[in-house]
Amino acid sequence: MGCVTATTSAPGNGAPRSRLSPGQRRTQLLDLGVSLLATRSLDELTIDVLAEEAGISRGLLYHYFGNKHDFREAVVRRAVDDLVEQTAPPEGGEPLDRLLASMAAYVDYVVANYQGYVSIVRAAAGGNDTLRELYEEARTSLMERMFSEDAQGEIVPDTDAARLMLRGWSAMAEELVLRWVVEPSGVTREQLLDALTASLPALIDVLR
Amino acid sequence: MGCVTATTSAPGNGAPRSRLSPGQRRTQLLDLGVSLLATRSLDELTIDVLAEEAGISRGLLYHYFGNKHDFREAVVRRAVDDLVEQTAPPEGGEPLDRLLASMAAYVDYVVANYQGYVSIVRAAAGGNDTLRELYEEARTSLMERMFSEDAQGEIVPDTDAARLMLRGWSAMAEELVLRWVVEPSGVTREQLLDALTASLPALIDVLR
């Protein structure tokens, strides 16, 4: 830790930095990075920005994250982990109600983290292979959860055909929610959620 | 036309080049460019590739298209015009049947032009503003056609809310068809088309 350099801005958290292990400190910095993504795109979240916000030196950030690519990747990994965690459906209840609750949490997540989320989606859809892979992993987690949560296949049977439909439906959910946040077009949050939950059975029913 | 340089490869079309006007020749070259996109990504379609396939010099291509960015843009413009044209619904019939016919034509288009189409979608979804704008124009044309073809609003009423839903539905159609072409997952072409046509009313009904 010889490369620690105090800067003029205060760390902003109450606890002295020395109490945290390097792993905890790294996690704390990642959380800060993810929270900065709420109002910034991924391109705007640089090592410099994080250094300033955390009140630590760029050198220390390089110590934790290697280089700017590793830093970006670590932040995106943390952001998509958060997405998966925050959209976990409640434990009990009917599959369709739990899907609705999970979709409501997804809408809230996108509203709260708009700038960063849209930049991750774009980077993943564009040519960035690492980010595409990371985001694809998150999509797969969300999808696999659907099958484990709905073990009886009440909403979606566990088949390749249903998985294909679910992929299309996820793309729709993403597009709809991202557009709705910017321009609700007279659609209420409830109508948005109803549209998402109503369209899934319509897609699956053609397979039966 | 002083910059014409004959190359060793034959032009491959029967008519002598001198019979075509510059405008016709440019169109012919664009059509060749678009047809090459069936099995190549946009990045792989370079001035060099087109020059070799057309049997003319790079210099002449620069004469027609200015620079490589303008060339790419012109090819994409032509490709999305083709997409809009080839997916035009039949003149008569019920709105839902015409939507089905249009979606069938879309599926066939994607099958026939997979490599180029997927690269255009990715470039548009990623950071390329010009290509995003071009592709967005095509999406808007496809959407506006839906409203003019279905003037009574039998499938989709002409409201901002319905337009939002239609955007989400288009994203699903794109994702589903692109994935289905690569990995049908046991879903027949008919089921795919049924899923697309069945899900649209489900999305619109929540608005009524």
GROMACS .gro file of C-alpha atoms in nm:
model
  416
    1MET     CA    1   0.000   0.000   0.000
    2GLY     CA    2   0.301   0.226  -0.043
    3CYS     CA    3   0.137   0.400  -0.335
    4VAL     CA    4  -0.142   0.558  -0.129
    5THR     CA    5  -0.154   0.929  -0.195
    6ALA     CA    6  -0.384   1.152   0.005
    7THR     CA    7  -0.579   1.399  -0.204
    8THR     CA    8  -0.752   1.717  -0.103
    9SER     CA    9  -1.107   1.584  -0.124
   10ALA     CA   10  -1.244   1.391   0.171
   11PRO     CA   11  -1.332   1.021   0.137
   12GLY     CA   12  -1.689   1.093   0.246
   13ASN     CA   13  -1.737   0.771   0.441
   14GLY     CA   14  -1.707   0.777   0.818
   15ALA     CA   15  -1.472   0.483   0.876
   16PRO     CA   16  -1.096   0.525   0.838
   17ARG     CA   17  -0.971   0.354   0.524
   18SER     CA   18  -0.712   0.151   0.712
   19ARG     CA   19  -0.984  -0.057   0.883
   20LEU     CA   20  -1.092  -0.214   0.553
   21SER     CA   21  -0.919  -0.512   0.397
   22PRO     CA   22  -0.803  -0.464   0.035
   23GLY     CA   23  -1.093  -0.683  -0.079
   24GLN     CA   24  -1.347  -0.479   0.115
   25ARG     CA   25  -1.195  -0.157  -0.010
   26ARG     CA   26  -1.213  -0.281  -0.369
   27THR     CA   27  -1.578  -0.377  -0.322
   28GLN     CA   28  -1.652  -0.036  -0.174
   29LEU     CA   29  -1.489   0.134  -0.473
   30LEU     CA   30  -1.686  -0.084  -0.714
   31ASP     CA   31  -2.010   0.006  -0.536
   32LEU     CA   32  -1.918   0.370  -0.570
   33GLY     CA   33  -1.844   0.313  -0.941
   34VAL     CA   34  -2.181   0.146  -0.992
   35SER     CA   35  -2.364   0.425  -0.808
   36LEU     CA   36  -2.190   0.681  -1.030
   37LEU     CA   37  -2.331   0.493  -1.332
   38ALA     CA   38  -2.682   0.602  -1.232
   39THR     CA   39  -2.617   0.941  -1.389
   40ARG     CA   40  -2.319   0.870  -1.616
   41SER     CA   41  -2.255   0.650  -1.917
   42LEU     CA   42  -1.987   0.384  -1.903
   43ASP     CA   43  -1.759   0.601  -2.118
   44GLU     CA   44  -1.795   0.887  -1.875
   45LEU     CA   45  -1.702   0.669  -1.578
   46THR     CA   46  -1.324   0.694  -1.593
   47ILE     CA   47  -1.057   0.615  -1.337
   48ASP     CA   48  -1.019   0.994  -1.296
   49VAL     CA   49  -1.387   1.038  -1.209
   50LEU     CA   50  -1.380   0.754  -0.959
   51ALA     CA   51  -1.055   0.883  -0.805
   52GLU     CA   52  -1.210   1.223  -0.752
   53GLU     CA   53  -1.534   1.089  -0.610
   54ALA     CA   54  -1.357   0.844  -0.380
   55GLY     CA   55  -1.101   1.103  -0.275
   56ILE     CA   56  -0.808   0.874  -0.350
   57SER     CA   57  -0.529   0.876  -0.605
   58ARG     CA   58  -0.543   0.736  -0.956
   59GLY     CA   59  -0.238   0.530  -0.865
   60LEU     CA   60  -0.428   0.351  -0.589
   61LEU     CA   61  -0.716   0.278  -0.826
   62TYR     CA   62  -0.473   0.125  -1.075
   63HIS     CA   63  -0.341  -0.081  -0.785
   64TYR     CA   64  -0.692  -0.218  -0.725
   65PHE     CA   65  -0.809  -0.255  -1.085
   66GLY     CA   66  -0.500  -0.306  -1.303
   67ASN     CA   67  -0.595  -0.093  -1.600
   68LYS     CA   68  -0.893   0.102  -1.729
   69HIS     CA   69  -1.034  -0.196  -1.920
   70ASP     CA   70  -1.024  -0.419  -1.613
   71PHE     CA   71  -1.178  -0.136  -1.413
   72ARG     CA   72  -1.469  -0.095  -1.658
   73GLU     CA   73  -1.520  -0.468  -1.671
   74ALA     CA   74  -1.524  -0.497  -1.291
   75VAL     CA   75  -1.780  -0.217  -1.263
   76VAL     CA   76  -2.005  -0.374  -1.528
   77ARG     CA   77  -1.978  -0.713  -1.360
   78ARG     CA   78  -2.082  -0.558  -1.030
   79ALA     CA   79  -2.365  -0.362  -1.198
   80VAL     CA   80  -2.516  -0.669  -1.365
   81ASP     CA   81  -2.481  -0.868  -1.040
   82ASP     CA   82  -2.679  -0.591  -0.873
   83LEU     CA   83  -2.942  -0.611  -1.146
   84VAL     CA   84  -2.984  -0.985  -1.097
   85GLU     CA   85  -2.999  -0.946  -0.717
   86GLN     CA   86  -3.242  -0.655  -0.714
   87THR     CA   87  -3.487  -0.825  -0.949
   88ALA     CA   88  -3.508  -1.149  -0.750
   89PRO     CA   89  -3.875  -1.248  -0.723
   90PRO     CA   90  -4.036  -1.293  -0.378
   91GLU     CA   91  -4.015  -1.640  -0.223
   92GLY     CA   92  -4.380  -1.742  -0.218
   93GLY     CA   93  -4.689  -1.688  -0.433
   94GLU     CA   94  -4.816  -1.776  -0.777
   95PRO     CA   95  -4.560  -1.787  -1.062
   96LEU     CA   96  -4.733  -1.507  -1.255
   97ASP     CA   97  -4.744  -1.280  -0.948
   98ARG     CA   98  -4.377  -1.344  -0.884
   99LEU     CA   99  -4.296  -1.265  -1.245
  100LEU     CA  100  -4.489  -0.940  -1.207
  101ALA     CA  101  -4.297  -0.853  -0.888
  102SER     CA  102  -3.967  -0.929  -1.060
  103MET     CA  103  -4.060  -0.715  -1.361
  104ALA     CA  104  -4.164  -0.430  -1.130
  105ALA     CA  105  -3.821  -0.449  -0.965
  106TYR     CA  106  -3.660  -0.445  -1.312
  107VAL     CA  107  -3.852  -0.129  -1.407
  108ASP     CA  108  -3.743   0.035  -1.080
  109TYR     CA  109  -3.383  -0.069  -1.141
  110VAL     CA  110  -3.381   0.086  -1.489
  111VAL     CA  111  -3.541   0.408  -1.359
  112ALA     CA  112  -3.282   0.435  -1.079
  113ASN     CA  113  -2.979   0.345  -1.293
  114TYR     CA  114  -3.081   0.474  -1.633
  115GLN     CA  115  -2.762   0.633  -1.772
  116GLY     CA  116  -2.529   0.353  -1.682
  117TYR     CA  117  -2.771   0.076  -1.772
  118VAL     CA  118  -2.844   0.211  -2.120
  119SER     CA  119  -2.471   0.248  -2.186
  120ILE     CA  120  -2.409  -0.112  -2.078
  121VAL     CA  121  -2.691  -0.238  -2.302
  122ARG     CA  122  -2.550  -0.042  -2.597
  123ALA     CA  123  -2.194  -0.153  -2.540
  124ALA     CA  124  -2.315  -0.513  -2.514
  125ALA     CA  125  -2.529  -0.484  -2.828
  126GLY     CA  126  -2.246  -0.318  -3.019
  127GLY     CA  127  -1.907  -0.464  -3.082
  128ASN     CA  128  -1.763  -0.499  -2.730
  129ASP     CA  129  -1.721  -0.875  -2.685
  130THR     CA  130  -1.628  -0.871  -2.315
  131LEU     CA  131  -1.922  -0.654  -2.218
  132ARG     CA  132  -2.154  -0.853  -2.443
  133GLU     CA  133  -2.046  -1.170  -2.266
  134LEU     CA  134  -2.094  -1.017  -1.922
  135TYR     CA  135  -2.438  -0.886  -2.006
  136GLU     CA  136  -2.530  -1.211  -2.177
  137GLU     CA  137  -2.438  -1.393  -1.855
  138ALA     CA  138  -2.676  -1.167  -1.664
  139ARG     CA  139  -2.954  -1.232  -1.914
  140THR     CA  140  -2.893  -1.604  -1.881
  141SER     CA  141  -2.907  -1.580  -1.501
  142LEU     CA  142  -3.238  -1.396  -1.520
  143MET     CA  143  -3.369  -1.658  -1.759
  144GLU     CA  144  -3.246  -1.960  -1.566
  145ARG     CA  145  -3.407  -1.816  -1.254
  146MET     CA  146  -3.735  -1.813  -1.440
  147PHE     CA  147  -3.711  -2.189  -1.490
  148SER     CA  148  -3.602  -2.266  -1.137
  149GLU     CA  149  -3.871  -2.039  -0.988
  150ASP     CA  150  -4.141  -2.191  -1.209
  151ALA     CA  151  -4.039  -2.554  -1.173
  152GLN     CA  152  -4.382  -2.682  -1.277
  153GLY     CA  153  -4.357  -2.490  -1.605
  154GLU     CA  154  -4.681  -2.305  -1.539
  155ILE     CA  155  -4.566  -1.998  -1.731
  156VAL     CA  156  -4.277  -2.129  -1.935
  157PRO     CA  157  -4.200  -2.498  -1.993
  158ASP     CA  158  -3.830  -2.580  -1.980
  159THR     CA  159  -3.769  -2.645  -2.351
  160ASP     CA  160  -3.535  -2.499  -2.614
  161ALA     CA  161  -3.835  -2.356  -2.797
  162ALA     CA  162  -3.956  -2.175  -2.483
  163ARG     CA  163  -3.605  -2.045  -2.420
  164LEU     CA  164  -3.601  -1.894  -2.768
  165MET     CA  165  -3.934  -1.720  -2.702
  166LEU     CA  166  -3.810  -1.599  -2.365
  167ARG     CA  167  -3.505  -1.441  -2.532
  168GLY     CA  168  -3.729  -1.249  -2.767
  169TRP     CA  169  -3.953  -1.146  -2.480
  170SER     CA  170  -3.651  -1.022  -2.279
  171ALA     CA  171  -3.540  -0.808  -2.573
  172MET     CA  172  -3.888  -0.657  -2.581
  173ALA     CA  173  -3.889  -0.594  -2.206
  174GLU     CA  174  -3.552  -0.420  -2.231
  175GLU     CA  175  -3.654  -0.201  -2.525
  176LEU     CA  176  -3.996  -0.115  -2.381
  177VAL     CA  177  -3.869  -0.023  -2.037
  178LEU     CA  178  -3.573   0.179  -2.168
  179ARG     CA  179  -3.802   0.379  -2.398
  180TRP     CA  180  -4.077   0.415  -2.138
  181VAL     CA  181  -3.838   0.570  -1.884
  182VAL     CA  182  -3.746   0.844  -2.131
  183GLU     CA  183  -4.092   0.890  -2.283
  184PRO     CA  184  -4.383   0.721  -2.102
  185SER     CA  185  -4.622   0.812  -2.389
  186GLY     CA  186  -4.923   0.801  -2.160
  187VAL     CA  187  -4.852   0.440  -2.058
  188THR     CA  188  -4.879   0.391  -1.681
  189ARG     CA  189  -4.632   0.178  -1.486
  190GLU     CA  190  -4.914  -0.070  -1.427
  191GLN     CA  191  -5.000  -0.094  -1.798
  192LEU     CA  192  -4.634  -0.144  -1.880
  193LEU     CA  193  -4.609  -0.431  -1.632
  194ASP     CA  194  -4.940  -0.579  -1.753
  195ALA     CA  195  -4.820  -0.567  -2.113
  196LEU     CA  196  -4.501  -0.752  -2.021
  197THR     CA  197  -4.675  -1.023  -1.820
  198ALA     CA  198  -4.962  -1.064  -2.070
  199SER     CA  199  -4.739  -1.103  -2.374
  200LEU     CA  200  -4.529  -1.390  -2.237
  201PRO     CA  201  -4.808  -1.652  -2.227
  202ALA     CA  202  -4.916  -1.537  -2.578
  203LEU     CA  203  -4.569  -1.627  -2.704
  204ILE     CA  204  -4.551  -1.958  -2.522
  205ASP     CA  205  -4.902  -2.076  -2.609
  206VAL     CA  206  -4.819  -2.113  -2.979
  207LEU     CA  207  -4.573  -2.389  -2.882
  208ARG     CA  208  -4.829  -2.609  -2.709
  209MET     CA  209  -1.458   0.887  -6.646
  210GLY     CA  210  -1.085   0.930  -6.709
  211CYS     CA  211  -1.003   0.732  -6.396
  212VAL     CA  212  -1.148   0.402  -6.524
  213THR     CA  213  -0.889   0.130  -6.497
  214ALA     CA  214  -0.956  -0.210  -6.647
  215THR     CA  215  -0.869  -0.498  -6.418
  216THR     CA  216  -0.806  -0.860  -6.500
  217SER     CA  217  -1.132  -0.997  -6.361
  218ALA     CA  218  -1.439  -0.984  -6.585
  219PRO     CA  219  -1.735  -0.762  -6.491
  220GLY     CA  220  -1.967  -1.064  -6.501
  221ASN     CA  221  -2.269  -0.878  -6.639
  222GLY     CA  222  -2.351  -0.911  -7.006
  223ALA     CA  223  -2.399  -0.546  -7.101
  224PRO     CA  224  -2.098  -0.328  -7.174
  225ARG     CA  225  -2.035  -0.081  -6.893
  226SER     CA  226  -2.039   0.220  -7.124
  227ARG     CA  227  -2.414   0.177  -7.189
  228LEU     CA  228  -2.501   0.265  -6.827
  229SER     CA  229  -2.531   0.619  -6.698
  230PRO     CA  230  -2.319   0.701  -6.391
  231GLY     CA  231  -2.634   0.691  -6.179
  232GLN     CA  232  -2.732   0.348  -6.311
  233ARG     CA  233  -2.378   0.222  -6.265
  234ARG     CA  234  -2.372   0.345  -5.906
  235THR     CA  235  -2.705   0.173  -5.838
  236GLN     CA  236  -2.573  -0.147  -5.992
  237LEU     CA  237  -2.266  -0.132  -5.771
  238LEU     CA  238  -2.479  -0.069  -5.463
  239ASP     CA  239  -2.696  -0.369  -5.549
  240LEU     CA  240  -2.382  -0.577  -5.580
  241GLY     CA  241  -2.265  -0.441  -5.242
  242VAL     CA  242  -2.598  -0.532  -5.081
  243SER     CA  243  -2.592  -0.881  -5.232
  244LEU     CA  244  -2.241  -0.933  -5.096
  245LEU     CA  245  -2.378  -0.850  -4.749
  246ALA     CA  246  -2.581  -1.173  -4.757
  247THR     CA  247  -2.268  -1.365  -4.661
  248ARG     CA  248  -2.044  -1.090  -4.521
  249SER     CA  249  -2.058  -0.850  -4.230
  250LEU     CA  250  -2.051  -0.478  -4.292
  251ASP     CA  251  -1.689  -0.466  -4.173
  252GLU     CA  252  -1.593  -0.732  -4.425
  253LEU     CA  253  -1.754  -0.542  -4.711
  254THR     CA  254  -1.469  -0.311  -4.808
  255ILE     CA  255  -1.403  -0.107  -5.121
  256ASP     CA  256  -1.141  -0.371  -5.208
  257VAL     CA  257  -1.393  -0.655  -5.190
  258LEU     CA  258  -1.646  -0.468  -5.402
  259ALA     CA  259  -1.378  -0.369  -5.656
  260GLU     CA  260  -1.274  -0.729  -5.696
  261GLU     CA  261  -1.631  -0.860  -5.725
  262ALA     CA  262  -1.732  -0.586  -5.970
  263GLY     CA  263  -1.412  -0.624  -6.169
  264ILE     CA  264  -1.335  -0.254  -6.157
  265SER     CA  265  -1.067  -0.043  -5.993
  266ARG     CA  266  -1.072   0.094  -5.641
  267GLY     CA  267  -1.019   0.438  -5.794
  268LEU     CA  268  -1.346   0.414  -5.984
  269LEU     CA  269  -1.529   0.307  -5.670
  270TYR     CA  270  -1.391   0.610  -5.485
  271HIS     CA  271  -1.514   0.816  -5.779
  272TYR     CA  272  -1.867   0.682  -5.722
  273PHE     CA  273  -1.873   0.675  -5.343
  274GLY     CA  274  -1.630   0.941  -5.219
  275ASN     CA  275  -1.474   0.755  -4.927
  276LYS     CA  276  -1.516   0.431  -4.739
  277HIS     CA  277  -1.759   0.581  -4.486
  278ASP     CA  278  -1.985   0.718  -4.757
  279PHE     CA  279  -1.963   0.382  -4.934
  280ARG     CA  280  -2.070   0.190  -4.622
  281GLU     CA  281  -2.348   0.438  -4.557
  282ALA     CA  282  -2.477   0.413  -4.915
  283VAL     CA  283  -2.479   0.031  -4.898
  284VAL     CA  284  -2.665   0.033  -4.566
  285ARG     CA  285  -2.917   0.285  -4.698
  286ARG     CA  286  -2.980   0.062  -4.999
  287ALA     CA  287  -3.003  -0.249  -4.779
  288VAL     CA  288  -3.263  -0.100  -4.545
  289ASP     CA  289  -3.461   0.035  -4.844
  290ASP     CA  290  -3.465  -0.321  -4.977
  291LEU     CA  291  -3.584  -0.448  -4.639
  292VAL     CA  292  -3.873  -0.201  -4.633
  293GLU     CA  293  -3.965  -0.282  -4.993
  294GLN     CA  294  -3.944  -0.659  -4.959
  295THR     CA  295  -4.161  -0.666  -4.649
  296ALA     CA  296  -4.446  -0.461  -4.798
  297PRO     CA  297  -4.774  -0.632  -4.709
  298PRO     CA  298  -5.013  -0.743  -4.987
  299GLU     CA  299  -5.271  -0.486  -5.103
  300GLY     CA  300  -5.597  -0.651  -4.994
  301GLY     CA  301  -5.715  -0.868  -4.708
  302GLU     CA  302  -5.766  -0.848  -4.334
  303PRO     CA  303  -5.513  -0.640  -4.133
  304LEU     CA  304  -5.396  -0.941  -3.931
  305ASP     CA  305  -5.340  -1.151  -4.245
  306ARG     CA  306  -5.146  -0.869  -4.403
  307LEU     CA  307  -4.933  -0.836  -4.090
  308LEU     CA  308  -4.866  -1.209  -4.105
  309ALA     CA  309  -4.764  -1.183  -4.473
  310SER     CA  310  -4.534  -0.892  -4.395
  311MET     CA  311  -4.373  -1.079  -4.104
  312ALA     CA  312  -4.324  -1.386  -4.326
  313ALA     CA  313  -4.143  -1.164  -4.578
  314TYR     CA  314  -3.930  -1.025  -4.294
  315VAL     CA  315  -3.830  -1.375  -4.184
  316ASP     CA  316  -3.738  -1.462  -4.544
  317TYR     CA  317  -3.538  -1.141  -4.576
  318VAL     CA  318  -3.337  -1.217  -4.262
  319VAL     CA  319  -3.274  -1.575  -4.374
  320ALA     CA  320  -3.152  -1.458  -4.716
  321ASN     CA  321  -2.939  -1.167  -4.588
  322TYR     CA  322  -2.830  -1.292  -4.249
  323GLN     CA  323  -2.465  -1.186  -4.226
  324GLY     CA  324  -2.511  -0.834  -4.347
  325TYR     CA  325  -2.836  -0.778  -4.162
  326VAL     CA  326  -2.701  -0.887  -3.826
  327SER     CA  327  -2.398  -0.662  -3.871
  328ILE     CA  328  -2.622  -0.364  -3.953
  329VAL     CA  329  -2.839  -0.430  -3.647
  330ARG     CA  330  -2.529  -0.454  -3.427
  331ALA     CA  331  -2.369  -0.142  -3.569
  332ALA     CA  332  -2.696   0.045  -3.521
  333ALA     CA  333  -2.740  -0.084  -3.165
  334GLY     CA  334  -2.379  -0.003  -3.079
  335GLY     CA  335  -2.223   0.338  -3.101
  336ASN     CA  336  -2.244   0.419  -3.474
  337ASP     CA  337  -2.473   0.723  -3.490
  338THR     CA  338  -2.510   0.739  -3.869
  339LEU     CA  339  -2.600   0.373  -3.901
  340ARG     CA  340  -2.829   0.394  -3.600
  341GLU     CA  341  -3.011   0.682  -3.765
  342LEU     CA  342  -3.042   0.498  -4.096
  343TYR     CA  343  -3.172   0.184  -3.933
  344GLU     CA  344  -3.401   0.385  -3.709
  345GLU     CA  345  -3.549   0.546  -4.022
  346ALA     CA  346  -3.621   0.199  -4.161
  347ARG     CA  347  -3.785   0.093  -3.835
  348THR     CA  348  -3.997   0.407  -3.844
  349SER     CA  349  -4.099   0.337  -4.207
  350LEU     CA  350  -4.202  -0.016  -4.114
  351MET     CA  351  -4.399   0.121  -3.819
  352GLU     CA  352  -4.567   0.405  -4.006
  353ARG     CA  353  -4.671   0.156  -4.272
  354MET     CA  354  -4.848  -0.040  -4.002
  355PHE     CA  355  -5.063   0.262  -3.920
  356SER     CA  356  -5.138   0.352  -4.281
  357GLU     CA  357  -5.219  -0.011  -4.368
  358ASP     CA  358  -5.443  -0.050  -4.065
  359ALA     CA  359  -5.621   0.285  -4.088
  360GLN     CA  360  -5.915   0.167  -3.878
  361GLY     CA  361  -5.680   0.077  -3.596
  362GLU     CA  362  -5.803  -0.283  -3.586
  363ILE     CA  363  -5.467  -0.415  -3.470
  364VAL     CA  364  -5.293  -0.104  -3.341
  365PRO     CA  365  -5.466   0.228  -3.268
  366ASP     CA  366  -5.265   0.531  -3.375
  367THR     CA  367  -5.162   0.659  -3.032
  368ASP     CA  368  -4.828   0.735  -2.864
  369ALA     CA  369  -4.892   0.450  -2.621
  370ALA     CA  370  -4.948   0.202  -2.906
  371ARG     CA  371  -4.634   0.328  -3.079
  372LEU     CA  372  -4.434   0.256  -2.764
  373MET     CA  373  -4.571  -0.099  -2.752
  374LEU     CA  374  -4.499  -0.144  -3.121
  375ARG     CA  375  -4.136  -0.043  -3.065
  376GLY     CA  376  -4.100  -0.309  -2.799
  377TRP     CA  377  -4.269  -0.565  -3.020
  378SER     CA  378  -4.034  -0.480  -3.312
  379ALA     CA  379  -3.732  -0.534  -3.087
  380MET     CA  380  -3.872  -0.875  -2.997
  381ALA     CA  381  -3.938  -0.963  -3.361
  382GLU     CA  382  -3.582  -0.870  -3.452
  383GLU     CA  383  -3.426  -1.067  -3.166
  384LEU     CA  384  -3.648  -1.372  -3.216
  385VAL     CA  385  -3.596  -1.395  -3.591
  386LEU     CA  386  -3.219  -1.337  -3.570
  387ARG     CA  387  -3.184  -1.611  -3.310
  388TRP     CA  388  -3.425  -1.848  -3.483
  389VAL     CA  389  -3.229  -1.833  -3.809
  390VAL     CA  390  -2.914  -1.949  -3.629
  391GLU     CA  391  -3.082  -2.194  -3.393
  392PRO     CA  392  -3.448  -2.280  -3.465
  393SER     CA  393  -3.473  -2.474  -3.133
  394GLY     CA  394  -3.756  -2.688  -3.265
  395VAL     CA  395  -3.973  -2.385  -3.343
  396THR     CA  396  -4.130  -2.407  -3.689
  397ARG     CA  397  -4.152  -2.106  -3.922
  398GLU     CA  398  -4.529  -2.113  -3.872
  399GLN     CA  399  -4.500  -2.111  -3.491
  400LEU     CA  400  -4.254  -1.824  -3.510
  401LEU     CA  401  -4.495  -1.621  -3.722
  402ASP     CA  402  -4.788  -1.715  -3.498
  403ALA     CA  403  -4.596  -1.605  -3.190
  404LEU     CA  404  -4.521  -1.268  -3.347
  405THR     CA  405  -4.876  -1.202  -3.459
  406ALA     CA  406  -5.034  -1.333  -3.136
  407SER     CA  407  -4.819  -1.123  -2.906
  408LEU     CA  408  -4.899  -0.787  -3.063
  409PRO     CA  409  -5.269  -0.776  -2.965
  410ALA     CA  410  -5.170  -0.894  -2.614
  411LEU     CA  411  -4.952  -0.585  -2.580
  412ILE     CA  412  -5.208  -0.345  -2.724
  413ASP     CA  413  -5.506  -0.480  -2.529
  414VAL     CA  414  -5.369  -0.358  -2.196
  415LEU     CA  415  -5.405  -0.001  -2.327
  416ARG     CA  416  -5.778  -0.024  -2.396
   0.00000   0.00000   0.00000
